[in-house]
XYZ file of C-alpha atoms in Angstrom:
250
model
C -4.388 15.214 -21.220
C -4.909 18.868 -22.135
C -1.155 19.227 -22.613
C -1.130 16.074 -24.746
C -3.804 17.566 -26.998
C -1.532 20.538 -27.681
C 1.496 18.304 -28.180
C 0.128 15.122 -29.832
C 3.555 13.515 -29.761
C 3.115 12.871 -26.037
C 0.372 10.357 -26.798
C 2.544 8.148 -28.983
C 3.998 4.991 -27.489
C 4.823 5.374 -23.824
C 4.903 9.172 -23.994
C 1.651 9.499 -22.068
C 3.211 7.658 -19.126
C 5.938 10.267 -18.847
C 3.571 13.236 -19.009
C 0.810 12.410 -16.507
C 1.314 14.004 -13.094
C -2.198 13.562 -11.693
C -4.606 10.613 -11.643
C -7.980 10.526 -9.904
C -9.987 7.290 -9.485
C -12.803 7.830 -6.981
C -15.659 5.459 -6.194
C -14.826 2.951 -8.937
C -14.516 -0.217 -6.840
C -10.718 -0.379 -7.036
C -9.440 -3.258 -4.880
C -5.729 -3.386 -5.676
C -2.889 -1.080 -6.714
C -0.507 -3.150 -8.855
C 2.945 -2.418 -10.276
C 1.458 -1.044 -13.497
C 1.310 2.271 -11.681
C 5.123 2.471 -11.840
C 4.841 3.307 -15.543
C 3.656 6.769 -14.500
C 7.137 7.994 -13.688
C 6.120 11.615 -13.124
C 3.000 10.946 -11.071
C 2.687 13.342 -8.137
C -1.009 13.166 -7.334
C -2.943 9.896 -6.960
C -6.450 10.019 -5.477
C -8.011 6.636 -4.690
C -10.655 7.591 -2.156
C -13.975 5.752 -1.710
C -12.865 2.438 -3.164
C -12.351 -1.092 -1.773
C -8.617 -1.126 -1.143
C -7.699 -3.191 1.906
C -3.924 -3.295 1.495
C -1.516 -1.198 -0.533
C 2.084 -2.111 -1.356
C 4.554 0.762 -1.294
C 6.727 -0.952 -3.921
C 3.951 -0.264 -6.454
C 3.902 3.481 -5.775
C 5.999 5.869 -7.902
C 8.742 7.465 -5.815
C 7.623 10.841 -7.135
C 4.635 10.703 -4.773
C 5.482 12.882 -1.840
C 2.220 13.553 -0.052
C -0.371 11.039 1.030
C -3.840 12.412 1.661
C -5.181 15.947 1.286
C -4.214 18.783 3.589
C -5.370 22.381 3.271
C -1.953 23.759 4.267
C -0.061 21.828 1.600
C 0.128 22.624 -2.074
C -2.136 20.680 -4.427
C -0.346 17.911 -6.246
C 2.109 15.366 -4.853
C -0.872 13.620 -3.255
C -1.926 10.051 -2.523
C -5.368 9.863 -0.893
C -6.729 6.608 0.556
C -9.664 8.004 2.490
C -12.818 5.854 2.748
C -11.367 2.479 1.847
C -10.938 -0.773 3.785
C -7.270 -0.487 4.749
C -6.680 -2.622 7.841
C -2.916 -3.214 7.708
C -0.049 -0.769 7.090
C 2.737 -3.344 6.887
C 2.992 -3.397 3.085
C 2.719 0.376 2.836
C 5.571 0.769 5.328
C 7.913 -1.657 3.545
C 9.273 1.093 1.230
C 7.336 4.249 2.116
C 7.755 7.347 -0.090
C 10.817 9.039 1.466
C 9.557 12.640 1.302
C 6.019 11.983 2.526
C 4.575 14.962 4.403
C 0.901 14.091 4.834
C -0.482 10.613 5.442
C -4.253 10.455 4.934
C -5.973 7.274 6.115
C -9.245 8.530 7.505
C -12.354 6.308 7.396
C -10.546 2.972 7.156
C -10.243 -0.106 9.414
C -7.014 0.502 11.294
C -6.937 -0.458 14.961
C -4.761 -0.772 18.063
C -2.382 -2.279 18.970
C -1.136 -3.897 15.755
C -1.007 -0.729 13.637
C 0.431 1.721 16.198
C 4.002 0.557 15.522
C 3.850 1.757 11.908
C 3.207 5.382 12.897
C 6.751 6.389 13.812
C 9.634 8.410 12.362
C 11.307 5.176 11.280
C 8.781 5.049 8.434
C 7.668 8.688 8.097
C 10.575 10.999 9.065
C 9.149 14.033 7.236
C 5.508 13.668 8.220
C 3.859 17.030 8.913
C 0.196 16.028 8.831
C -1.503 12.761 9.812
C -5.166 11.842 9.376
C -6.292 8.726 11.250
C -9.838 9.874 11.893
C -12.731 7.398 12.072
C -10.738 4.216 12.499
C -10.658 1.872 15.514
C -7.711 3.066 17.605
C -8.323 2.437 21.315
C -4.964 2.696 23.142
C -4.222 6.398 23.604
C -1.049 5.900 25.670
C 0.575 3.547 23.159
C -0.407 5.660 20.162
C 1.006 8.831 21.727
C 4.230 6.948 22.510
C 4.657 6.175 18.804
C 3.558 9.577 17.518
C 6.006 11.388 19.794
C 8.838 10.269 17.490
C 7.376 12.330 14.617
C 9.325 15.516 15.265
C 7.853 17.376 12.266
C 4.205 16.511 12.996
C 2.038 19.630 13.255
C -1.464 18.476 12.246
C -3.239 15.435 13.689
C -6.770 14.088 13.205
C -7.981 11.324 15.538
C -11.653 12.183 15.933
C -14.059 9.313 15.407
C -11.828 6.730 17.110
C -12.918 5.034 20.362
C -9.984 6.632 22.216
C -11.529 10.060 21.574
C -14.197 9.153 24.172
C -11.620 9.344 26.988
C -12.470 12.468 29.055
C -8.850 13.755 29.027
C -8.278 12.847 25.366
C -7.586 16.327 24.002
C -5.661 17.584 27.014
C -3.387 14.541 27.067
C -2.560 14.902 23.359
C -1.967 18.656 23.564
C 0.485 18.251 26.449
C 2.148 15.088 25.091
C 2.842 16.523 21.619
C 4.094 20.076 22.268
C 4.906 20.777 18.600
C 1.355 20.047 17.453
C -0.461 23.083 15.997
C -3.857 21.645 15.023
C -5.759 18.738 16.596
C -9.005 17.531 15.003
C -9.252 20.680 12.875
C -9.014 22.948 15.955
C -6.011 25.237 16.446
C -4.058 24.766 19.661
C -3.430 28.152 21.293
C -1.126 29.182 24.178
C -4.080 29.299 26.565
C -4.991 25.693 25.881
C -1.377 24.584 26.298
C -1.232 26.342 29.664
C -4.550 24.802 30.705
C -3.373 21.248 30.050
C 0.208 21.678 31.220
C 1.302 18.617 33.205
C -1.466 16.285 32.026
C 1.049 14.161 30.099
C 2.766 13.306 33.382
C -0.444 11.712 34.658
C -0.980 8.674 32.408
C -3.700 7.371 34.714
C -5.902 10.163 33.345
C -5.663 8.630 29.851
C -7.094 5.272 30.865
C -8.450 3.256 27.967
C -12.055 3.282 29.042
C -15.089 5.490 28.777
C -18.459 5.695 30.469
C -21.572 6.055 28.377
C -25.008 6.683 29.898
C -27.942 5.613 27.717
C -31.467 6.761 28.563
C -34.351 4.878 26.946
C -37.352 7.141 26.583
C -39.874 4.673 25.190
C -40.029 0.955 24.421
C -42.770 -0.450 22.234
C -44.026 -4.025 21.915
C -43.139 -5.129 25.456
C -46.010 -6.543 27.592
C -46.915 -4.388 30.582
C -46.126 -6.407 33.758
C -48.902 -4.638 35.683
C -51.480 -6.021 33.247
C -50.329 -9.570 33.960
C -51.111 -9.560 37.699
C -52.885 -12.723 38.854
C -55.630 -12.829 41.446
C -54.743 -14.183 44.874
C -55.036 -17.963 44.983
C -54.998 -18.371 41.215
C -53.454 -21.613 39.984
C -52.645 -20.268 36.528
C -49.013 -20.756 35.438
C -46.617 -17.855 35.921
C -44.855 -16.688 32.766
C -41.525 -14.865 33.042
C -40.272 -12.588 30.283
C -36.591 -11.674 29.778
C -35.306 -8.911 27.495
C -31.818 -8.067 26.247
C -30.847 -4.718 24.724
C -27.555 -4.533 22.827
C -25.710 -1.306 21.988
C -23.137 -1.444 19.212
C -20.654 1.369 18.554
């Protein structure tokens, strides 16, 4: 828009569509990305974080978009960010994915195993360098690693916040299974760590899809004290039994 102010001719007719390279719509309740976006033929950066998008169709994305998400090692621009939405299905996005995509950013959405794992391969993202899947609902570490191993250019991976990150050997299994990875969950992978976890990938039983959580309850209020309900010997008063259920949701 600053360039258009200097050259007013850009604002006439469809000129503005050919001049915009960056568009940011954050926290505005956007639910759908329609084909009107294709009018922006030079668009390189599209930020749609913190909205209500549940599905996005790749046919409605300008082919000039090359990077999806935000990555500190990539140049600004050429960005499509879908962080903090309600994306639960990648099928439409993978129908005609941007061919030069280098970073796919889908953190804080509703993606889960096993239905979405199959869309995270080189068949759809051959040039992917960075992938953010943090804080979704992926649970099958073995299957996900099997798909990600096809991404030969992948160097940066974020999976923290998923249930599979609770597996005790989570980091070691990923480090050994993806030898070209440089950064996992914002932590650099050094030679020492690679040596430490060498051979873990050949022991899939260590990456079992389960985790043990120990919960200690320090204090419970509002529950009758059983010791105060003791009846005297020979009493004919009715006996009352109390049952309690505690539910943990995560």
